Amino acid sequence: MEDIVVRLEIRKHMQTASLILGGLDGFPVDVSLGPSYLQIQTSEQCERFCIPAEVKLLPSSCRLVQQIAGEGLHMRLKVEAANDTDMPLLLKEILKTQKSYTFYCQSCGELIIRKQQFCRVLPLPSENWSSLVEEWCCHPDPFANRNCLPKVNDCFLGDTFLLLNKVNISDPLVENNEKSSVPRLADANALKSKENTKVICKRCKAMLGEKVSSDAIKYYITEIMIQPSSQGYNMISRMEFLESILVRLLMEHSICRSSFRFCIQESDGKHFFLLWLLNSDTLLVESPRKPGTVNNSFFSDNNVVSSTRALEAKNAIRVLFLPCSENRNKELADKWMNDTGAHSLTFPLNTCLELILLLSLNNTSLPISLRFMNSWQVISMSM
């Protein structure tokens, strides 16, 4: 007997929802809706799903009921849902001055920096700031050939990285090191190649960042985990961590810069894929994926299995995804990058590949009828 799958996708601003009931073995099926519950009864089972308290269904508004082969029943209805959304914390909101933080390698948990307090935590200007200065100034650019580099105990925040002074990151070869045991920096006399500027985790060999000058180190926020020193290392799966970082970046740029189109690229400028943020007011209400979430289960007198399950709710964003590596969709990527409304986000090569895998798996987890919008793949990512 196949488990019944419920997927309720709510647009909070519009107070409308799309309901999909999958895993139905056959017909006839009796579907009953109430403000706080959904009940499905077949010849073999009867399941009742409890709707989360922040959502109220309006059964009389149910319409456009159709059955799609391989997916189940689709229908649309109106709901009453709380319109508040807990926004993910931005990095500039997490890092505070005069507070102690410890940095870990996200891949393996190796300690990078222990008990670091910053005197200044400052955002860096956007990567195109120098070209904007040329438009603003009627005289030669006063900032030409000048880099924004951190002093001791400074932390500068970029879109996808943070800059620290090398003094705050001791040489890992020094014994009794109080600050760090991870970064393996290129020798000062080494050749000035890209390989020699990489910062590598000593334990798992993951690339954490790169050396941008003799005094500054860049760490990518997708490769490190920052925790208050009073807390221990919080283990989180790689894919879950990358999803949280990507959602945080898209939300930050949509709110602060009104950017909704993004080009994900490697540090050498190679484009990997395009993202188009459609909305951030989605609430997904789904049946638990794992077994063992049944609150109670019993056999009724007519041998029909009955059970009650609570549905899980989570805020999500809806994104369109289009790969553009290997010269695919190159013209569109170039057009976007020449458009001031699009924004580029730079990650290490391996992270770009991991993000492609993450988004592809996310897309295949959707019902087939919801996976594409024209040539774009549809993605729903949890906040």
GROMACS .gro file of C-alpha atoms in nm:
model
  383
    1MET     CA    1   0.000   0.000   0.000
    2GLU     CA    2   0.155   0.327  -0.119
    3ASP     CA    3   0.181   0.624   0.116
    4ILE     CA    4  -0.037   0.920   0.026
    5VAL     CA    5   0.168   1.232  -0.044
    6VAL     CA    6   0.030   1.581   0.016
    7ARG     CA    7   0.186   1.897  -0.127
    8LEU     CA    8   0.018   2.231  -0.059
    9GLU     CA    9   0.199   2.532  -0.211
   10ILE     CA   10   0.067   2.863  -0.078
   11ARG     CA   11   0.128   3.214  -0.210
   12LYS     CA   12   0.089   3.419   0.107
   13HIS     CA   13   0.050   3.758  -0.062
   14MET     CA   14  -0.229   3.626  -0.286
   15GLN     CA   15  -0.379   3.389  -0.026
   16THR     CA   16  -0.412   3.117  -0.290
   17ALA     CA   17  -0.283   2.759  -0.290
   18SER     CA   18  -0.215   2.469  -0.523
   19LEU     CA   19  -0.288   2.127  -0.372
   20ILE     CA   20  -0.145   1.801  -0.508
   21LEU     CA   21  -0.247   1.462  -0.372
   22GLY     CA   22  -0.012   1.186  -0.484
   23GLY     CA   23   0.026   0.818  -0.410
   24LEU     CA   24  -0.340   0.739  -0.473
   25ASP     CA   25  -0.367   0.371  -0.571
   26GLY     CA   26  -0.688   0.405  -0.761
   27PHE     CA   27  -1.037   0.542  -0.774
   28PRO     CA   28  -1.289   0.611  -0.636
   29VAL     CA   29  -1.127   0.850  -0.384
   30ASP     CA   30  -1.318   1.054  -0.130
   31VAL     CA   31  -1.140   1.382  -0.049
   32SER     CA   32  -1.277   1.591   0.238
   33LEU     CA   33  -1.150   1.938   0.323
   34GLY     CA   34  -1.201   2.133   0.642
   35PRO     CA   35  -1.043   2.459   0.765
   36SER     CA   36  -0.783   2.267   0.967
   37TYR     CA   37  -0.771   1.923   0.810
   38LEU     CA   38  -0.758   1.722   0.488
   39GLN     CA   39  -0.898   1.367   0.475
   40ILE     CA   40  -0.846   1.116   0.198
   41GLN     CA   41  -1.030   0.784   0.188
   42THR     CA   42  -0.980   0.502  -0.060
   43SER     CA   43  -1.098   0.143  -0.059
   44GLU     CA   44  -0.787   0.040   0.136
   45GLN     CA   45  -0.702   0.331   0.364
   46CYS     CA   46  -0.822   0.648   0.525
   47GLU     CA   47  -0.573   0.920   0.613
   48ARG     CA   48  -0.638   1.247   0.789
   49PHE     CA   49  -0.381   1.525   0.763
   50CYS     CA   50  -0.374   1.809   1.016
   51ILE     CA   51  -0.308   2.151   0.861
   52PRO     CA   52  -0.055   2.371   1.050
   53ALA     CA   53  -0.211   2.627   1.281
   54GLU     CA   54  -0.093   2.926   1.072
   55VAL     CA   55  -0.295   2.806   0.770
   56LYS     CA   56  -0.673   2.788   0.729
   57LEU     CA   57  -0.826   2.621   0.423
   58LEU     CA   58  -1.139   2.759   0.255
   59PRO     CA   59  -1.302   2.442   0.115
   60SER     CA   60  -1.581   2.625  -0.073
   61SER     CA   61  -1.321   2.793  -0.297
   62CYS     CA   62  -1.184   2.464  -0.432
   63ARG     CA   63  -1.178   2.459  -0.813
   64LEU     CA   64  -0.992   2.330  -1.123
   65VAL     CA   65  -0.975   1.974  -0.994
   66GLN     CA   66  -0.795   1.746  -1.236
   67GLN     CA   67  -0.614   1.414  -1.232
   68ILE     CA   68  -0.268   1.401  -1.391
   69ALA     CA   69  -0.126   1.060  -1.472
   70GLY     CA   70   0.170   0.967  -1.255
   71GLU     CA   71   0.114   1.259  -1.015
   72GLY     CA   72  -0.235   1.239  -0.870
   73LEU     CA   73  -0.506   1.495  -0.809
   74HIS     CA   74  -0.438   1.866  -0.864
   75MET     CA   75  -0.667   2.141  -0.738
   76ARG     CA   76  -0.661   2.508  -0.653
   77LEU     CA   77  -0.823   2.684  -0.359
   78LYS     CA   78  -0.806   2.991  -0.141
   79VAL     CA   79  -0.652   2.992   0.205
   80GLU     CA   80  -0.596   3.223   0.497
   81ALA     CA   81  -0.229   3.222   0.592
   82ALA     CA   82  -0.017   3.448   0.809
   83ASN     CA   83   0.171   3.685   0.581
   84ASP     CA   84   0.477   3.719   0.801
   85THR     CA   85   0.802   3.556   0.691
   86ASP     CA   86   1.109   3.497   0.904
   87MET     CA   87   1.392   3.625   0.689
   88PRO     CA   88   1.724   3.440   0.705
   89LEU     CA   89   1.993   3.628   0.896
   90LEU     CA   90   2.248   3.803   0.677
   91LEU     CA   91   2.617   3.760   0.746
   92LYS     CA   92   2.649   4.127   0.844
   93GLU     CA   93   2.378   4.064   1.103
   94ILE     CA   94   2.552   3.756   1.239
   95LEU     CA   95   2.900   3.903   1.278
   96LYS     CA   96   2.919   4.170   1.548
   97THR     CA   97   3.210   4.372   1.679
   98GLN     CA   98   3.361   4.289   2.018
   99LYS     CA   99   3.207   3.941   2.013
  100SER     CA  100   3.409   3.622   1.998
  101TYR     CA  101   3.372   3.390   1.697
  102THR     CA  102   3.529   3.063   1.591
  103PHE     CA  103   3.573   2.965   1.227
  104TYR     CA  104   3.550   2.603   1.105
  105CYS     CA  105   3.596   2.427   0.774
  106GLN     CA  106   3.239   2.350   0.672
  107SER     CA  107   3.333   2.027   0.494
  108CYS     CA  108   3.511   1.851   0.781
  109GLY     CA  109   3.474   2.070   1.091
  110GLU     CA  110   3.846   2.144   1.127
  111LEU     CA  111   3.921   2.455   1.332
  112ILE     CA  112   4.035   2.755   1.129
  113ILE     CA  113   4.033   3.051   1.368
  114ARG     CA  114   3.967   3.029   1.740
  115LYS     CA  115   3.805   3.300   1.955
  116GLN     CA  116   3.843   3.592   1.716
  117GLN     CA  117   3.707   3.936   1.810
  118PHE     CA  118   3.671   4.200   1.539
  119CYS     CA  119   3.707   4.571   1.599
  120ARG     CA  120   3.537   4.654   1.270
  121VAL     CA  121   3.294   4.456   1.052
  122LEU     CA  122   3.236   4.651   0.731
  123PRO     CA  123   3.063   4.571   0.399
  124LEU     CA  124   3.271   4.603   0.085
  125PRO     CA  125   3.138   4.802  -0.213
  126SER     CA  126   2.996   4.605  -0.505
  127GLU     CA  127   3.239   4.462  -0.757
  128ASN     CA  128   3.143   4.729  -1.014
  129TRP     CA  129   3.196   5.022  -0.781
  130SER     CA  130   3.504   5.153  -0.968
  131SER     CA  131   3.313   5.188  -1.296
  132LEU     CA  132   3.034   5.370  -1.112
  133VAL     CA  133   3.286   5.615  -0.964
  134GLU     CA  134   3.393   5.707  -1.317
  135GLU     CA  135   3.034   5.804  -1.393
  136TRP     CA  136   3.003   6.011  -1.077
  137CYS     CA  137   3.333   6.201  -1.093
  138CYS     CA  138   3.418   6.477  -1.340
  139HIS     CA  139   3.789   6.433  -1.261
  140PRO     CA  140   4.017   6.126  -1.262
  141ASP     CA  141   3.912   5.844  -1.032
  142PRO     CA  142   4.067   5.917  -0.689
  143PHE     CA  143   4.038   5.548  -0.595
  144ALA     CA  144   4.212   5.409  -0.901
  145ASN     CA  145   4.456   5.126  -0.826
  146ARG     CA  146   4.359   5.125  -0.458
  147ASN     CA  147   4.228   4.810  -0.292
  148CYS     CA  148   4.004   4.784   0.013
  149LEU     CA  149   4.212   4.565   0.246
  150PRO     CA  150   4.147   4.490   0.613
  151LYS     CA  151   4.372   4.598   0.897
  152VAL     CA  152   4.439   4.382   1.201
  153ASN     CA  153   4.111   4.268   1.366
  154ASP     CA  154   3.907   4.394   1.070
  155CYS     CA  155   3.651   4.188   0.882
  156PHE     CA  156   3.539   4.308   0.538
  157LEU     CA  157   3.228   4.145   0.391
  158GLY     CA  158   3.184   4.087   0.019
  159ASP     CA  159   2.889   3.922  -0.155
  160THR     CA  160   3.025   3.569  -0.128
  161PHE     CA  161   3.340   3.609   0.080
  162LEU     CA  162   3.498   3.788   0.373
  163LEU     CA  163   3.844   3.942   0.395
  164LEU     CA  164   4.064   3.903   0.703
  165ASN     CA  165   4.407   4.032   0.784
  166LYS     CA  166   4.680   3.768   0.774
  167VAL     CA  167   4.787   3.861   1.127
  168ASN     CA  168   4.461   3.714   1.255
  169ILE     CA  169   4.548   3.382   1.089
  170SER     CA  170   4.871   3.241   1.231
  171ASP     CA  171   5.097   3.011   1.031
  172PRO     CA  172   4.976   2.652   1.085
  173LEU     CA  173   5.333   2.527   1.113
  174VAL     CA  174   5.399   2.729   1.426
  175GLU     CA  175   5.376   2.514   1.740
  176ASN     CA  176   5.131   2.593   2.022
  177ASN     CA  177   4.927   2.804   1.782
  178GLU     CA  178   4.645   2.976   1.971
  179LYS     CA  179   4.463   3.108   1.666
  180SER     CA  180   4.448   2.856   1.386
  181SER     CA  181   4.557   2.515   1.270
  182VAL     CA  182   4.411   2.499   0.920
  183PRO     CA  183   4.506   2.744   0.645
  184ARG     CA  184   4.800   2.637   0.435
  185LEU     CA  185   4.914   2.955   0.258
  186ALA     CA  186   5.146   2.987  -0.034
  187ASP     CA  187   5.502   3.073   0.055
  188ALA     CA  188   5.595   3.436   0.009
  189ASN     CA  189   5.866   3.342  -0.239
  190ALA     CA  190   5.645   3.105  -0.438
  191LEU     CA  191   5.549   3.180  -0.794
  192LYS     CA  192   5.255   3.418  -0.824
  193SER     CA  193   5.015   3.168  -0.979
  194LYS     CA  194   4.654   3.107  -0.887
  195GLU     CA  195   4.739   2.766  -0.739
  196ASN     CA  196   4.993   2.922  -0.504
  197THR     CA  197   4.740   3.168  -0.364
  198LYS     CA  198   4.483   2.907  -0.255
  199VAL     CA  199   4.404   2.854   0.112
  200ILE     CA  200   4.355   2.481   0.172
  201CYS     CA  201   4.208   2.294   0.468
  202LYS     CA  202   4.486   2.087   0.620
  203ARG     CA  203   4.255   1.797   0.704
  204CYS     CA  204   4.020   1.751   0.405
  205LYS     CA  205   4.213   1.958   0.143
  206ALA     CA  206   3.904   2.161   0.058
  207MET     CA  207   3.971   2.505  -0.088
  208LEU     CA  208   3.863   2.760   0.173
  209GLY     CA  209   3.971   3.080  -0.001
  210GLU     CA  210   4.271   3.253  -0.148
  211LYS     CA  211   4.544   3.498  -0.069
  212VAL     CA  212   4.460   3.836  -0.226
  213SER     CA  213   4.767   4.026  -0.101
  214SER     CA  214   5.063   3.983   0.130
  215ASP     CA  215   4.841   4.093   0.420
  216ALA     CA  216   4.487   3.978   0.334
  217ILE     CA  217   4.311   3.642   0.303
  218LYS     CA  218   3.976   3.586   0.131
  219TYR     CA  219   3.749   3.316   0.273
  220TYR     CA  220   3.443   3.206   0.074
  221ILE     CA  221   3.131   3.194   0.291
  222THR     CA  222   3.030   2.866   0.127
  223GLU     CA  223   3.345   2.695   0.260
  224ILE     CA  224   3.353   2.805   0.624
  225MET     CA  225   3.114   2.794   0.917
  226ILE     CA  226   3.119   3.077   1.170
  227GLN     CA  227   2.992   3.010   1.521
  228PRO     CA  228   2.996   3.215   1.842
  229SER     CA  229   3.286   3.086   2.047
  230SER     CA  230   3.044   2.997   2.328
  231GLN     CA  231   2.887   2.737   2.096
  232GLY     CA  232   3.038   2.420   1.958
  233TYR     CA  233   3.064   2.312   1.597
  234ASN     CA  234   2.719   2.253   1.450
  235MET     CA  235   2.734   1.968   1.200
  236ILE     CA  236   2.512   2.028   0.896
  237SER     CA  237   2.502   1.846   0.564
  238ARG     CA  238   2.689   2.009   0.277
  239MET     CA  239   2.382   2.043   0.053
  240GLU     CA  240   2.168   2.188   0.332
  241PHE     CA  241   2.441   2.441   0.412
  242LEU     CA  242   2.483   2.547   0.048
  243GLU     CA  243   2.107   2.587   0.009
  244SER     CA  244   2.089   2.811   0.316
  245ILE     CA  245   2.376   3.028   0.188
  246LEU     CA  246   2.226   3.062  -0.160
  247VAL     CA  247   1.881   3.152  -0.023
  248ARG     CA  248   2.038   3.409   0.208
  249LEU     CA  249   2.225   3.573  -0.081
  250LEU     CA  250   1.924   3.586  -0.312
  251MET     CA  251   1.704   3.733  -0.040
  252GLU     CA  252   1.965   3.992   0.059
  253HIS     CA  253   2.008   4.120  -0.296
  254SER     CA  254   1.636   4.122  -0.372
  255ILE     CA  255   1.565   4.329  -0.060
  256CYS     CA  256   1.870   4.558  -0.045
  257ARG     CA  257   1.944   4.603  -0.417
  258SER     CA  258   1.621   4.503  -0.593
  259SER     CA  259   1.817   4.241  -0.786
  260PHE     CA  260   1.616   3.939  -0.899
  261ARG     CA  261   1.839   3.799  -1.174
  262PHE     CA  262   2.173   3.639  -1.092
  263CYS     CA  263   2.461   3.487  -1.284
  264ILE     CA  264   2.660   3.228  -1.088
  265GLN     CA  265   3.022   3.221  -1.200
  266GLU     CA  266   3.365   3.092  -1.107
  267SER     CA  267   3.639   3.327  -0.989
  268ASP     CA  268   3.784   3.341  -1.344
  269GLY     CA  269   3.453   3.476  -1.476
  270LYS     CA  270   3.325   3.152  -1.633
  271HIS     CA  271   2.944   3.140  -1.620
  272PHE     CA  272   2.781   2.824  -1.482
  273PHE     CA  273   2.410   2.901  -1.452
  274LEU     CA  274   2.149   3.174  -1.429
  275LEU     CA  275   1.896   3.220  -1.150
  276TRP     CA  276   1.577   3.423  -1.161
  277LEU     CA  277   1.403   3.485  -0.829
  278LEU     CA  278   1.028   3.468  -0.889
  279ASN     CA  279   0.888   3.509  -0.538
  280SER     CA  280   0.977   3.477  -0.172
  281ASP     CA  281   0.629   3.454  -0.021
  282THR     CA  282   0.579   3.080  -0.075
  283LEU     CA  283   0.474   2.856   0.212
  284LEU     CA  284   0.515   2.483   0.146
  285VAL     CA  285   0.296   2.249   0.349
  286GLU     CA  286   0.394   1.887   0.290
  287SER     CA  287   0.344   1.543   0.436
  288PRO     CA  288   0.653   1.415   0.620
  289ARG     CA  289   0.886   1.227   0.390
  290LYS     CA  290   1.015   0.981   0.648
  291PRO     CA  291   0.813   0.698   0.797
  292GLY     CA  292   0.739   0.699   1.167
  293THR     CA  293   0.560   1.035   1.166
  294VAL     CA  294   0.217   0.878   1.202
  295ASN     CA  295   0.061   0.998   1.525
  296ASN     CA  296  -0.180   0.706   1.547
  297SER     CA  297  -0.274   0.415   1.326
  298PHE     CA  298  -0.547   0.156   1.364
  299PHE     CA  299  -0.771  -0.086   1.176
  300SER     CA  300  -1.136   0.001   1.162
  301ASP     CA  301  -1.412  -0.256   1.155
  302ASN     CA  302  -1.410  -0.279   0.775
  303ASN     CA  303  -1.033  -0.345   0.769
  304VAL     CA  304  -0.951  -0.004   0.625
  305VAL     CA  305  -0.626   0.132   0.764
  306SER     CA  306  -0.682   0.472   0.927
  307SER     CA  307  -0.418   0.716   1.044
  308THR     CA  308  -0.365   1.080   1.133
  309ARG     CA  309  -0.057   1.277   1.034
  310ALA     CA  310   0.055   1.635   1.088
  311LEU     CA  311   0.171   1.827   0.782
  312GLU     CA  312   0.496   2.026   0.799
  313ALA     CA  313   0.515   2.391   0.693
  314LYS     CA  314   0.823   2.583   0.579
  315ASN     CA  315   0.886   2.914   0.407
  316ALA     CA  316   1.045   2.889   0.064
  317ILE     CA  317   1.152   3.089  -0.236
  318ARG     CA  318   1.068   3.002  -0.595
  319VAL     CA  319   1.352   3.033  -0.845
  320LEU     CA  320   1.407   2.967  -1.215
  321PHE     CA  321   1.732   2.788  -1.302
  322LEU     CA  322   1.910   2.774  -1.640
  323PRO     CA  323   2.253   2.607  -1.689
  324CYS     CA  324   2.488   2.802  -1.914
  325SER     CA  325   2.817   2.609  -1.889
  326GLU     CA  326   2.990   2.471  -2.198
  327ASN     CA  327   2.865   2.770  -2.398
  328ARG     CA  328   2.500   2.677  -2.344
  329ASN     CA  329   2.278   2.987  -2.328
  330LYS     CA  330   2.590   3.201  -2.360
  331GLU     CA  331   2.409   3.480  -2.543
  332LEU     CA  332   2.151   3.511  -2.268
  333ALA     CA  333   2.421   3.510  -1.998
  334ASP     CA  334   2.614   3.784  -2.180
  335LYS     CA  335   2.295   3.986  -2.222
  336TRP     CA  336   2.221   3.957  -1.851
  337MET     CA  337   2.571   4.064  -1.751
  338ASN     CA  338   2.543   4.371  -1.975
  339ASP     CA  339   2.216   4.456  -1.803
  340THR     CA  340   2.245   4.658  -1.482
  341GLY     CA  341   1.948   4.466  -1.340
  342ALA     CA  342   2.145   4.140  -1.316
  343HIS     CA  343   2.403   4.060  -1.051
  344SER     CA  344   2.692   3.813  -1.055
  345LEU     CA  345   2.780   3.587  -0.761
  346THR     CA  346   3.126   3.432  -0.759
  347PHE     CA  347   3.209   3.094  -0.602
  348PRO     CA  348   3.496   2.842  -0.622
  349LEU     CA  349   3.478   2.589  -0.907
  350ASN     CA  350   3.380   2.292  -0.690
  351THR     CA  351   3.107   2.494  -0.521
  352CYS     CA  352   2.960   2.591  -0.859
  353LEU     CA  353   2.942   2.223  -0.951
  354GLU     CA  354   2.786   2.137  -0.614
  355LEU     CA  355   2.524   2.409  -0.662
  356ILE     CA  356   2.433   2.270  -1.006
  357LEU     CA  357   2.386   1.926  -0.848
  358LEU     CA  358   2.181   2.075  -0.562
  359LEU     CA  359   1.948   2.264  -0.797
  360SER     CA  360   1.911   1.970  -1.037
  361LEU     CA  361   1.814   1.735  -0.753
  362ASN     CA  362   1.573   1.997  -0.620
  363ASN     CA  363   1.407   2.023  -0.960
  364THR     CA  364   1.365   1.646  -0.999
  365SER     CA  365   1.197   1.629  -0.656
  366LEU     CA  366   0.902   1.833  -0.791
  367PRO     CA  367   0.604   1.678  -0.969
  368ILE     CA  368   0.681   1.650  -1.340
  369SER     CA  369   0.416   1.906  -1.439
  370LEU     CA  370   0.581   2.169  -1.215
  371ARG     CA  371   0.945   2.119  -1.315
  372PHE     CA  372   0.967   2.355  -1.611
  373MET     CA  373   0.858   2.703  -1.711
  374ASN     CA  374   0.936   2.737  -2.081
  375SER     CA  375   1.305   2.634  -2.103
  376TRP     CA  376   1.378   2.717  -1.738
  377GLN     CA  377   1.387   2.463  -1.457
  378VAL     CA  378   1.174   2.550  -1.152
  379ILE     CA  379   1.331   2.533  -0.805
  380SER     CA  380   1.178   2.567  -0.456
  381MET     CA  381   1.432   2.625  -0.179
  382SER     CA  382   1.357   2.638   0.191
  383MET     CA  383   1.445   2.947   0.392
   0.00000   0.00000   0.00000
